[in-house]
Structures are given as structure tokens and as C-alpha cells.
mmCIF file of C-alpha atoms in Angstrom:
data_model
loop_
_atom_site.group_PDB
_atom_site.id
_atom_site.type_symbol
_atom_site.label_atom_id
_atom_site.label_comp_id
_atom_site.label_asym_id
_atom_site.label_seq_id
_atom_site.Cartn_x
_atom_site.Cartn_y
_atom_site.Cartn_z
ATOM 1 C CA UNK Y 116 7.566 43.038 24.070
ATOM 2 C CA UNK Y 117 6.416 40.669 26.563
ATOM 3 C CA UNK Y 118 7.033 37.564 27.602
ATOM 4 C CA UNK Y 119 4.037 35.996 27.010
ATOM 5 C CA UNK Y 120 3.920 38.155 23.612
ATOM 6 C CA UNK Y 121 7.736 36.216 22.806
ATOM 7 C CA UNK Y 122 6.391 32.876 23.366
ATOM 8 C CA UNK Y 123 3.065 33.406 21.527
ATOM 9 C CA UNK Y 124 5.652 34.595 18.449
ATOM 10 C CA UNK Y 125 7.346 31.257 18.693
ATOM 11 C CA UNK Y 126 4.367 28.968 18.937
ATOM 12 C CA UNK Y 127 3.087 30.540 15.227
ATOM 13 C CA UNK Y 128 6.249 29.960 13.936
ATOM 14 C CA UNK Y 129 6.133 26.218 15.049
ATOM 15 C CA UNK Y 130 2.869 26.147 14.195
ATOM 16 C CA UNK Y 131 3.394 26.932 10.613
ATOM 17 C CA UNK Y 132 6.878 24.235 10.914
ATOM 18 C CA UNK Y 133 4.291 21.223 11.591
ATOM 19 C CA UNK Y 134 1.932 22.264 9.314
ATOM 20 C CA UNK Y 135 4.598 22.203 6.066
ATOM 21 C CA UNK Y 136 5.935 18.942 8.219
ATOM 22 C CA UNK Y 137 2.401 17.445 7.371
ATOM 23 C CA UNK Y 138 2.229 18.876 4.134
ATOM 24 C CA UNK Y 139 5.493 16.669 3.262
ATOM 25 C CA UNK Y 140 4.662 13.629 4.442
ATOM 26 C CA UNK Y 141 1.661 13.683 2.373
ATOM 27 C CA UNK Y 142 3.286 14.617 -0.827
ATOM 28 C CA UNK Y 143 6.311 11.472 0.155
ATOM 29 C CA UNK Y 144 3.111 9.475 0.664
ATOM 30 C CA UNK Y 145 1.034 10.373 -2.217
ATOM 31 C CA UNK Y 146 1.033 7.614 -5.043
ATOM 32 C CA UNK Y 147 1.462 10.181 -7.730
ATOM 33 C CA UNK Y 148 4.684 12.150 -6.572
ATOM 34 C CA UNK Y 149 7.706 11.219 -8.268
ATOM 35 C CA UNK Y 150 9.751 11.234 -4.734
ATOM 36 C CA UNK Y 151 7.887 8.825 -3.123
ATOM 37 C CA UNK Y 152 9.175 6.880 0.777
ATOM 38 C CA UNK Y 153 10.775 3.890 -0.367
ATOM 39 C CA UNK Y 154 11.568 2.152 2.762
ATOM 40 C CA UNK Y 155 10.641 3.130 6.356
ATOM 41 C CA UNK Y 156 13.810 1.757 7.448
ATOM 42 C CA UNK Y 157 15.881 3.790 5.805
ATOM 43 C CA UNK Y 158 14.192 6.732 5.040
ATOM 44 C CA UNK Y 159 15.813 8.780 8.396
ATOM 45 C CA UNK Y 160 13.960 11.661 6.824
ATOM 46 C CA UNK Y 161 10.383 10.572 6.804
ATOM 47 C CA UNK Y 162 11.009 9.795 10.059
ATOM 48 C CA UNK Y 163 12.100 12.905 11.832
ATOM 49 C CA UNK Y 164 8.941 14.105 10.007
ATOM 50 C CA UNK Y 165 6.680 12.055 11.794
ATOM 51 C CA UNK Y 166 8.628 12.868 15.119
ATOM 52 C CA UNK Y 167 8.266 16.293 15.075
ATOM 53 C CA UNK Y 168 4.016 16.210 14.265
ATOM 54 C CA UNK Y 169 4.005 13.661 16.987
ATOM 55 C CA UNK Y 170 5.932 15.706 19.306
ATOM 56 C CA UNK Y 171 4.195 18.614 18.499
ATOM 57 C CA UNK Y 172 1.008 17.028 19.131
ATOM 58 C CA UNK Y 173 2.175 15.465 22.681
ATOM 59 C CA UNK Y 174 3.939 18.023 23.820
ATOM 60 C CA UNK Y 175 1.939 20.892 22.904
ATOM 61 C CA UNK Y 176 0.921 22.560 26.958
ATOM 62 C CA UNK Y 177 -2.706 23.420 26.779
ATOM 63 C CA UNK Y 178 -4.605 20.815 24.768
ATOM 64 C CA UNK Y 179 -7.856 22.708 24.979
ATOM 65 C CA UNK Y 180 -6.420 25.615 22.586
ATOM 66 C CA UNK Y 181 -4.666 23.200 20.530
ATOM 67 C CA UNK Y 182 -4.460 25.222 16.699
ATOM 68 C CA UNK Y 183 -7.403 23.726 14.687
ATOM 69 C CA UNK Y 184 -5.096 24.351 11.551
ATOM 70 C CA UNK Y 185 -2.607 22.134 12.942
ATOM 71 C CA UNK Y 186 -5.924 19.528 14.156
ATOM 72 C CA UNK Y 187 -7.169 19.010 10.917
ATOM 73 C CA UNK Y 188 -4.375 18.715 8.997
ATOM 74 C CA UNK Y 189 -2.993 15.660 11.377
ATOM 75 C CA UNK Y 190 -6.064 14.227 11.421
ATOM 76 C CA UNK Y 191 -6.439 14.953 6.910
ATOM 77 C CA UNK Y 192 -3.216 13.247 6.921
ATOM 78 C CA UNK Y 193 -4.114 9.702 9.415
ATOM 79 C CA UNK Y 194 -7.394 9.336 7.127
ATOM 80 C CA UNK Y 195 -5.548 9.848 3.667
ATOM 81 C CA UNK Y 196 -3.027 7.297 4.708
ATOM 82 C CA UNK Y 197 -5.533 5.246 5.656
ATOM 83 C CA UNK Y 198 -7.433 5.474 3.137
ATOM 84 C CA UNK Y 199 -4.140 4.749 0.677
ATOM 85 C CA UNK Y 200 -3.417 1.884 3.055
ATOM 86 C CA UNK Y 201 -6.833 0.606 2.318
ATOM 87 C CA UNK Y 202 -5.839 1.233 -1.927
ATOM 88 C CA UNK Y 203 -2.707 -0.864 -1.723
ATOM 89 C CA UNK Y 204 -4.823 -3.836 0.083
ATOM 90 C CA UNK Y 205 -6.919 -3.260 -3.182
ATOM 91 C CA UNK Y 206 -4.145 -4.077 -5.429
ATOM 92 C CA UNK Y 207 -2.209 -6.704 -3.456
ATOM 93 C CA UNK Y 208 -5.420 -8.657 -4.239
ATOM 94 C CA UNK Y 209 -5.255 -7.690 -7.738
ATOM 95 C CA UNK Y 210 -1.411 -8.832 -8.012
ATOM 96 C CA UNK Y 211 -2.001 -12.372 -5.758
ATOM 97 C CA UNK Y 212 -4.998 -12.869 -8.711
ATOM 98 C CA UNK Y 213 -2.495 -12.205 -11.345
ATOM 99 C CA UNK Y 214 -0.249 -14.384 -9.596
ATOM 100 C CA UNK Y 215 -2.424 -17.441 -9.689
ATOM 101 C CA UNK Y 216 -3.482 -16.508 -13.130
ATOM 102 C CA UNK Y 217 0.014 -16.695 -14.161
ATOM 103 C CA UNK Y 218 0.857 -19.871 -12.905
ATOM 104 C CA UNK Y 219 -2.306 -21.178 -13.910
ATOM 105 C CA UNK Y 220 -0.841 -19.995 -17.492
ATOM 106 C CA UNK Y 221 2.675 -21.403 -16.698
ATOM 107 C CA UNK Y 222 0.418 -25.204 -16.264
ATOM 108 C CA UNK Y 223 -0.753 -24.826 -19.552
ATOM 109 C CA UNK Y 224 1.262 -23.719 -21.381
ATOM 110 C CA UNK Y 225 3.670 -26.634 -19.853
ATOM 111 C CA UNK Y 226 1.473 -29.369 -20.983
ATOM 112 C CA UNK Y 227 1.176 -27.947 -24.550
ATOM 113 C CA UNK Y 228 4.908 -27.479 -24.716
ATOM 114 C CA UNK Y 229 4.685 -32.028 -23.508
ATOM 115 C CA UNK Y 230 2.129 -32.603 -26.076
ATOM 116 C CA UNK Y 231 4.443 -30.892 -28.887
ATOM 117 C CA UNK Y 232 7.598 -31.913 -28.153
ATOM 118 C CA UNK Y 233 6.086 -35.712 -27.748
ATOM 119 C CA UNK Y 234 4.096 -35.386 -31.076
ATOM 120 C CA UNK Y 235 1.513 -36.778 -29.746
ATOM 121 C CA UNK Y 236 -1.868 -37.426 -31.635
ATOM 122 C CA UNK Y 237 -3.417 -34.403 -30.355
ATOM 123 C CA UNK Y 238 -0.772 -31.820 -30.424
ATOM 124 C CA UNK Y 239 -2.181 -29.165 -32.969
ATOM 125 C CA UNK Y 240 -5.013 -29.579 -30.501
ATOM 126 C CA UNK Y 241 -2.664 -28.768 -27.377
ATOM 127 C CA UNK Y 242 -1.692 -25.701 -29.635
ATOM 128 C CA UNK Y 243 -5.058 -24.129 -30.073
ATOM 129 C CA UNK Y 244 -6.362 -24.551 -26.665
ATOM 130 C CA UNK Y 245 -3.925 -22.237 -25.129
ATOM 131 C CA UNK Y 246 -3.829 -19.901 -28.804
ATOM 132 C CA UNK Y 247 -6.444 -17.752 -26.845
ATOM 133 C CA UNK Y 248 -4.137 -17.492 -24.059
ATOM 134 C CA UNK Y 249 -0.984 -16.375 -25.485
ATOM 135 C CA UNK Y 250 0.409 -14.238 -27.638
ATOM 136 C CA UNK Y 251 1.256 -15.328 -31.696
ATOM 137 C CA UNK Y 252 4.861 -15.380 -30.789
ATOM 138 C CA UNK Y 253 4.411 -18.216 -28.798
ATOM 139 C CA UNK Y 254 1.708 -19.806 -30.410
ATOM 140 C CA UNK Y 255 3.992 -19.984 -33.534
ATOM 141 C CA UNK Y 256 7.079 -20.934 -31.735
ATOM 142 C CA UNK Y 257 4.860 -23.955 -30.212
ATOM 143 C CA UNK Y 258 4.175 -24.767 -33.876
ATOM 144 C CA UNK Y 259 7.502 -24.775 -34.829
ATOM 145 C CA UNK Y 260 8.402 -26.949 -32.108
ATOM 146 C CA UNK Y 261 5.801 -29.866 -33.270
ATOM 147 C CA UNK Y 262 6.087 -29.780 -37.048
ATOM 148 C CA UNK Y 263 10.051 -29.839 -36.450
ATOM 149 C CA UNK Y 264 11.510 -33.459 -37.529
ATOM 150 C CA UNK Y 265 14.536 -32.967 -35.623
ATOM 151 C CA UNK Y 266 15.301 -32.590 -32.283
ATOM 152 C CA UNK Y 267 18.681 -31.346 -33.095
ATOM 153 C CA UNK Y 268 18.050 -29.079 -35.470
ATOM 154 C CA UNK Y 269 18.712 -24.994 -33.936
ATOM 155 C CA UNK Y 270 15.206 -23.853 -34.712
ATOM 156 C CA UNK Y 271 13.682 -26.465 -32.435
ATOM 157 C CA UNK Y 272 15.900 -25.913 -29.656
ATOM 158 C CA UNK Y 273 15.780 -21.762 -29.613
ATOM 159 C CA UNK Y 274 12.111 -22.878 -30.040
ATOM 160 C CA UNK Y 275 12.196 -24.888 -26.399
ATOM 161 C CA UNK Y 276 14.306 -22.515 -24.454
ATOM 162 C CA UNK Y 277 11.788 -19.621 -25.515
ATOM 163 C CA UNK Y 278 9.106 -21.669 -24.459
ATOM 164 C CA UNK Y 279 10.648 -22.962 -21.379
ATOM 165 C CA UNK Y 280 11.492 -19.391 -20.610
ATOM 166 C CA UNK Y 281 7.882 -18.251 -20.650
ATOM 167 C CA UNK Y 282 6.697 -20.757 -18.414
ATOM 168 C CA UNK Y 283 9.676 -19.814 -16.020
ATOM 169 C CA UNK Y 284 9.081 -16.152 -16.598
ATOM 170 C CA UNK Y 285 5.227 -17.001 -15.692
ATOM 171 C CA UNK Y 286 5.709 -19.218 -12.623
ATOM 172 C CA UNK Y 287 8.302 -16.982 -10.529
ATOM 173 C CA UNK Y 288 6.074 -14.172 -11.305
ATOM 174 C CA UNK Y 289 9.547 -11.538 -10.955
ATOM 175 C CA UNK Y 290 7.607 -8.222 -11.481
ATOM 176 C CA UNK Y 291 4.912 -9.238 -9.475
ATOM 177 C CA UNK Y 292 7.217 -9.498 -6.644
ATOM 178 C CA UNK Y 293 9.019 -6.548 -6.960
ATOM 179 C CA UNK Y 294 5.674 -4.641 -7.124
ATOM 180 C CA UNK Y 295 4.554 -6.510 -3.724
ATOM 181 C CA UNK Y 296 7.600 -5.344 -2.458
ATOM 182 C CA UNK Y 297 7.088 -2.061 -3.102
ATOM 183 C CA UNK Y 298 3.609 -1.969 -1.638
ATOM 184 C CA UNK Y 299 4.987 -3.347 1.238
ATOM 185 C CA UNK Y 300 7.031 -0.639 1.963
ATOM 186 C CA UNK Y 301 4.652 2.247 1.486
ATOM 187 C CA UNK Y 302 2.126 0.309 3.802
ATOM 188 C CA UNK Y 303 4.532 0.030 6.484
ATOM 189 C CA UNK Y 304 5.232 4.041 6.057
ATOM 190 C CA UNK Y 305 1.110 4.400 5.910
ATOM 191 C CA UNK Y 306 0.859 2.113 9.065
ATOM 192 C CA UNK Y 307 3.493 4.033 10.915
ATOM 193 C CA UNK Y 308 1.440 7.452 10.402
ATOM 194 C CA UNK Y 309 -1.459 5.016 11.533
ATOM 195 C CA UNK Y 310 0.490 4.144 14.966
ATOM 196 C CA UNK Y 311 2.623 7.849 15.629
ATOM 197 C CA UNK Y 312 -0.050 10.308 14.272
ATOM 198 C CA UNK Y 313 -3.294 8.703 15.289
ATOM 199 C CA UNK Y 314 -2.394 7.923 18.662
ATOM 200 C CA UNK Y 315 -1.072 11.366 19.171
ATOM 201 C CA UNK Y 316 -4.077 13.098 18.008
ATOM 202 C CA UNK Y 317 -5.999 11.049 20.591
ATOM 203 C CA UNK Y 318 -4.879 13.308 23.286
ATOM 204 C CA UNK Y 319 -6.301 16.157 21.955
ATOM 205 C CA UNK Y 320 -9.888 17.113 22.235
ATOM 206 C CA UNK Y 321 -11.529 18.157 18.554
ATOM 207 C CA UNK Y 322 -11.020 21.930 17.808
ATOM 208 C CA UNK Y 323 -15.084 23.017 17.695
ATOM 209 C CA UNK Y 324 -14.421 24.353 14.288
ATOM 210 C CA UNK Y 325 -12.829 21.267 13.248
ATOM 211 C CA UNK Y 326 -15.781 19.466 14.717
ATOM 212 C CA UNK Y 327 -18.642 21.406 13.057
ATOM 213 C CA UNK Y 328 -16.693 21.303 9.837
ATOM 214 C CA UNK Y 329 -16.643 17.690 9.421
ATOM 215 C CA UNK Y 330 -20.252 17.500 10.848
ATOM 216 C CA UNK Y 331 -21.493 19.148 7.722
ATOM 217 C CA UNK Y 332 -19.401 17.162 5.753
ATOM 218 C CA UNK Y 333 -20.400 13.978 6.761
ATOM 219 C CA UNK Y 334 -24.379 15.117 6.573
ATOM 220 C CA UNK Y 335 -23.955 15.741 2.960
ATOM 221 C CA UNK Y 336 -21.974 13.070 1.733
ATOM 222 C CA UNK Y 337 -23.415 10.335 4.194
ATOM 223 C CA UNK Y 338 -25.724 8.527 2.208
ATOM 224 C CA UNK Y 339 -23.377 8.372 -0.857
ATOM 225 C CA UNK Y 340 -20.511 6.999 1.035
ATOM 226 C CA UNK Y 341 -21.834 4.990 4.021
ATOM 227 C CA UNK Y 342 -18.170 3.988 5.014
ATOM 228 C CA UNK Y 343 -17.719 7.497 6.034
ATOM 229 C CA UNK Y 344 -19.693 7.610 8.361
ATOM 230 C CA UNK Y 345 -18.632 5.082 10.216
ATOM 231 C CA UNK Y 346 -14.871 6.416 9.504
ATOM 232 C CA UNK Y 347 -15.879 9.389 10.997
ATOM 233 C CA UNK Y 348 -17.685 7.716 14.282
ATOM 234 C CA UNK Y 349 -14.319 5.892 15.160
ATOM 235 C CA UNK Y 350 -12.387 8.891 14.605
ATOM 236 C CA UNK Y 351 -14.390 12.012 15.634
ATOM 237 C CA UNK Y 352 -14.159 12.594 18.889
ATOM 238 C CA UNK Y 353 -10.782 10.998 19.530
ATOM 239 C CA UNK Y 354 -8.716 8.792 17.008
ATOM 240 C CA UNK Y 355 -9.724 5.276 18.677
ATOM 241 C CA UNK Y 356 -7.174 2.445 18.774
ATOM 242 C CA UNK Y 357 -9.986 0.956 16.531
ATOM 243 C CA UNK Y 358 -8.156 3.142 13.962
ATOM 244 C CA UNK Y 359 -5.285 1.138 13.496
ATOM 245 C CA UNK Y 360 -6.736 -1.894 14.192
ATOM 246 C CA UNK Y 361 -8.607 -1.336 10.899
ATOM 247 C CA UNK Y 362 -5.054 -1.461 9.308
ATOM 248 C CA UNK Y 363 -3.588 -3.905 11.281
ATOM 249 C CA UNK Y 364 -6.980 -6.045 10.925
ATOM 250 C CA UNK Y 365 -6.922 -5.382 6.994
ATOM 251 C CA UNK Y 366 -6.642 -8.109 4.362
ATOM 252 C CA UNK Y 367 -3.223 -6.462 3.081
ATOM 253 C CA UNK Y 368 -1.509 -7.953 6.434
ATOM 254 C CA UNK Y 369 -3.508 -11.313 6.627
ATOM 255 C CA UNK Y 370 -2.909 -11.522 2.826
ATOM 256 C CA UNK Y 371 0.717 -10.634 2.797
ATOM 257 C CA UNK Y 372 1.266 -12.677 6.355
ATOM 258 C CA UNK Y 373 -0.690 -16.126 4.761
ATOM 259 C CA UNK Y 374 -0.242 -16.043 1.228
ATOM 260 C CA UNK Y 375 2.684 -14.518 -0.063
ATOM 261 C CA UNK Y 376 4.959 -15.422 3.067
ATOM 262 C CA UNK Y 377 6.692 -11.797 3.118
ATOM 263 C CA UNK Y 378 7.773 -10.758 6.383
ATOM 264 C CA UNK Y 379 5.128 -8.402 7.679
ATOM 265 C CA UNK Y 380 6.423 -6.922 10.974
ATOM 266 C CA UNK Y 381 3.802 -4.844 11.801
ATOM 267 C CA UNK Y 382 3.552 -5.655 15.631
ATOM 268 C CA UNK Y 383 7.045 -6.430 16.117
ATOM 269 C CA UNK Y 384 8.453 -3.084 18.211
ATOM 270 C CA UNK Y 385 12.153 -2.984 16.052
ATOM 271 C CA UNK Y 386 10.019 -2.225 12.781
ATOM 272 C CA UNK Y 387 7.171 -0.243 13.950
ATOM 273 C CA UNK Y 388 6.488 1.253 17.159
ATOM 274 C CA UNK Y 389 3.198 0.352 18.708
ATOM 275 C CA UNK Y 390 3.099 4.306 19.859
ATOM 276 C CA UNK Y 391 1.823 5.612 22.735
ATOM 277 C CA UNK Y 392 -0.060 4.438 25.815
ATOM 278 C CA UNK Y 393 -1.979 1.210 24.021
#
């Protein structure tokens, strides 16, 4: 056999290594696979994964005949983590309006708990304002709390502490935090594909098979989902830094960074590594 015949063997065989590389990171990334990346700083694994299609992609000697399998795979996987980046922005907004909701709850159901304890005139007033607001647990336990002619009695007091539970329960939000948390950490593995993958792929001109694939794609589906097309214009031709400046310019990090105070690292170089060249 040849020389050129040996090296040719080896270059399938890597070929068909990155490809079941990308094929992993998308099942650790997808949101419905039990083994999911938990965090990117300690997940050595998802890591080396990300090396080696980055390497790959860098490294590989004669850009022009770069495998289109290999193409449009890396560039399937920077669009579907975008796109799940873009998901989890969805539902950090849906968590910071439960939030608010919640303490907005907590406010309420803080006054009623005054008005009932106090006996004050109004209290079976206090009671059915928030009724639509809680559950009959509480409702009732708010009940028992004004009718009760005794502060000292055991009823009242297991009555308070449930009530004053709630309202801590509602205003340190616990499981909302843990879920941000969680987001968190798959959008800093999503943003890291963004940074390693993306600006990898911009070295390498689009496979003409690739390119008239996703031509025809776009035409069909253009004028049902406009934001493709302008996905696809960034991205085309070369994957832009405009491509991670859509995730670094998202409302997840300006949410996160403002609102919710968590430490968002995302252009710090110890946490994520701004990649290649920009």
C-alpha cells in the first residue's frame, strides 16, 4: 500500500472519531437525555470532546477538501446549541416572572397573616382576598389563626409557623434557584460550543454540498421562519463572530448579570475561552 493510500486510511478513521465526538456532545447537550453536562468546570469529559472537533477542525491540512460530513455536523451542532441557548433565555424569563410572582404572593399573604393575627375589623376580608391565591390548606389555616381566642393555645401557633413558613418558602424562592443554577450551567457548556466550535468552523470554507443543501432549505422554510434566514446569513459562508455575540448579547446574560446577581463569567478567560483569533 502506499503512503499516501496509509494516510488517506487514517484520515477516515478520524473522520468517523469527530463525527461520533459531535454526535456526543449533542446527546450531553440535549435537554431530554438523562446524562446531561452538569458543570463545564468539571465535566473534564465534555471538554476533551470539544478539543478534539476543534482540533480537528484547525488542524485539518487542506481546508478546501475539508469532509462535508464532518462540515455539517459541526456546524448542526453550533446552531442546535444555539438555538438551546436561545430556549434556556426563554425560561430564565419564565422563572425571574415566577420569582416576582412569588414574592408578590409572599406580600400578601404577609399582610393577611397581620390582619388575622391582629383581629382586626376586616380580617375575614384579609382571608378572602388572597383565597383565590392560595391553596385551602392555607386559606383554612389563616382561618384558624383569626377565630382562635388564644394566642397560646398549640393550634394557633402550628397555625403561624405554617403560615410563616409559606411566606418564607415563597420569598427565598429555593427551587427557583436551584433551577437557575442549573440553566446556568448548561448555557455556559452551550456558550463554550458557541466560542470553540464556531470559531473553528470559520476557517473553513462551506463544503459546496453543504452549501447547496442548506440553500434549499432555507428557500422552503424562509417565509415560515424569518429568523432563519437571517441565522443562516450570519452563518453561511463563515460562522461570523456575530455568532456568539448573539449569545453573549442575549437577554439570558444581561438577565442573569442584572437581575438575579449570579456570577456570569462569560468573558472572563479562566471560565470560558474567548477561542481563536477574535
Amino acid at each position: 500500500m502506499s503512503r499516501s493510500g496509509i494516510v488517506n486510511v487514517r484520515m477516515v478513521i478520524t473522520e468517523e472519531k469527530i463525527l461520533s465526538n459531535i454526535d456526543r456532545v449533542q446527546k450531553l447537550i440535549n435537554p431530554n437525555n438523562k446524562k446531561q453536562i452538569i458543570q463545564l468546570e468539571e465535566d473534564a469529559y465534555f471538554k476533551d470532546l470539544i478539543e478534539s472537533i476543534k482540533t480537528y477542525l484547525v488542524e485539518y491540512p487542506k481546508k478546501k477538501n475539508f469532509p462535508a460530513s464532518v462540515y455539517k455536523a459541526a456546524y448542526g451542532l453550533v446552531e442546535y446549541a444555539t438555538n438551546q441557548f436561545e430556549e434556556n433565555t426563554k425560561k430564565i424569563e419564565e422563572l425571574i416572572r415566577q420569582r416576582e410572582k412569588n414574592i408578590g404572593l409572599a406580600a400578601s399573604l404577609k399582610d393577611a397573616l397581620i390582619a388575622v393575627e391582629n383581629k382586626e375589623d376586616n380580617w375575614k376580608e384579609a382571608i378572602k382576598n388572597v383565597s383565590s391565591q392560595f391553596p385551602e390548606d392555607i386559606v383554612e389555616t389563616l382561618g384558624v389563626i383569626g377565630r382562635s381566642k388564644s394566642d397560646k393555645s398549640q393550634n394557633y401557633q402550628d397555625a403561624v409557623k405554617l403560615i410563616n413558613a409559606r411566606i418564607g418558602n415563597l420569598e427565598t424562592n429555593l427551587h427557583i434557584e436551584i433551577d437557575m443554577e442549573r440553566i446556568e450551567d448548561r448555557s455556559k457548556a452551550l456558550s463554550y460550543i458557541g466560542i470553540e466550535v464556531a470559531d473553528a468552523l470559520k476557517l473553513i470554507p462551506t463544503p459546496e454540498e453543504t452549501l447547496v443543501e442548506e440553500v434549499n432549505e432555507v428557500e422552503e422554510i424562509v417565509e415560515e421562519r424569518p429568523e432563519v434566514k437571517e441565522y443562516f446569513e450570519e452563518t453561511r459562508v463563515e460562522v461570523k463572530p456575530s455568532l456568539w455575540q448573539r449569545i453573549k448579547n442575549s437577554k439570558f446574560v444581561k438577565t442573569i448579570s442584572y437581575i438575579m446577581k449570579i456570577e456570569i463569567t462569560l468573558t472572563k478567560p479562566n471560565a470560558l475561552p474567548e477561542g481563536r483569533g477574535e
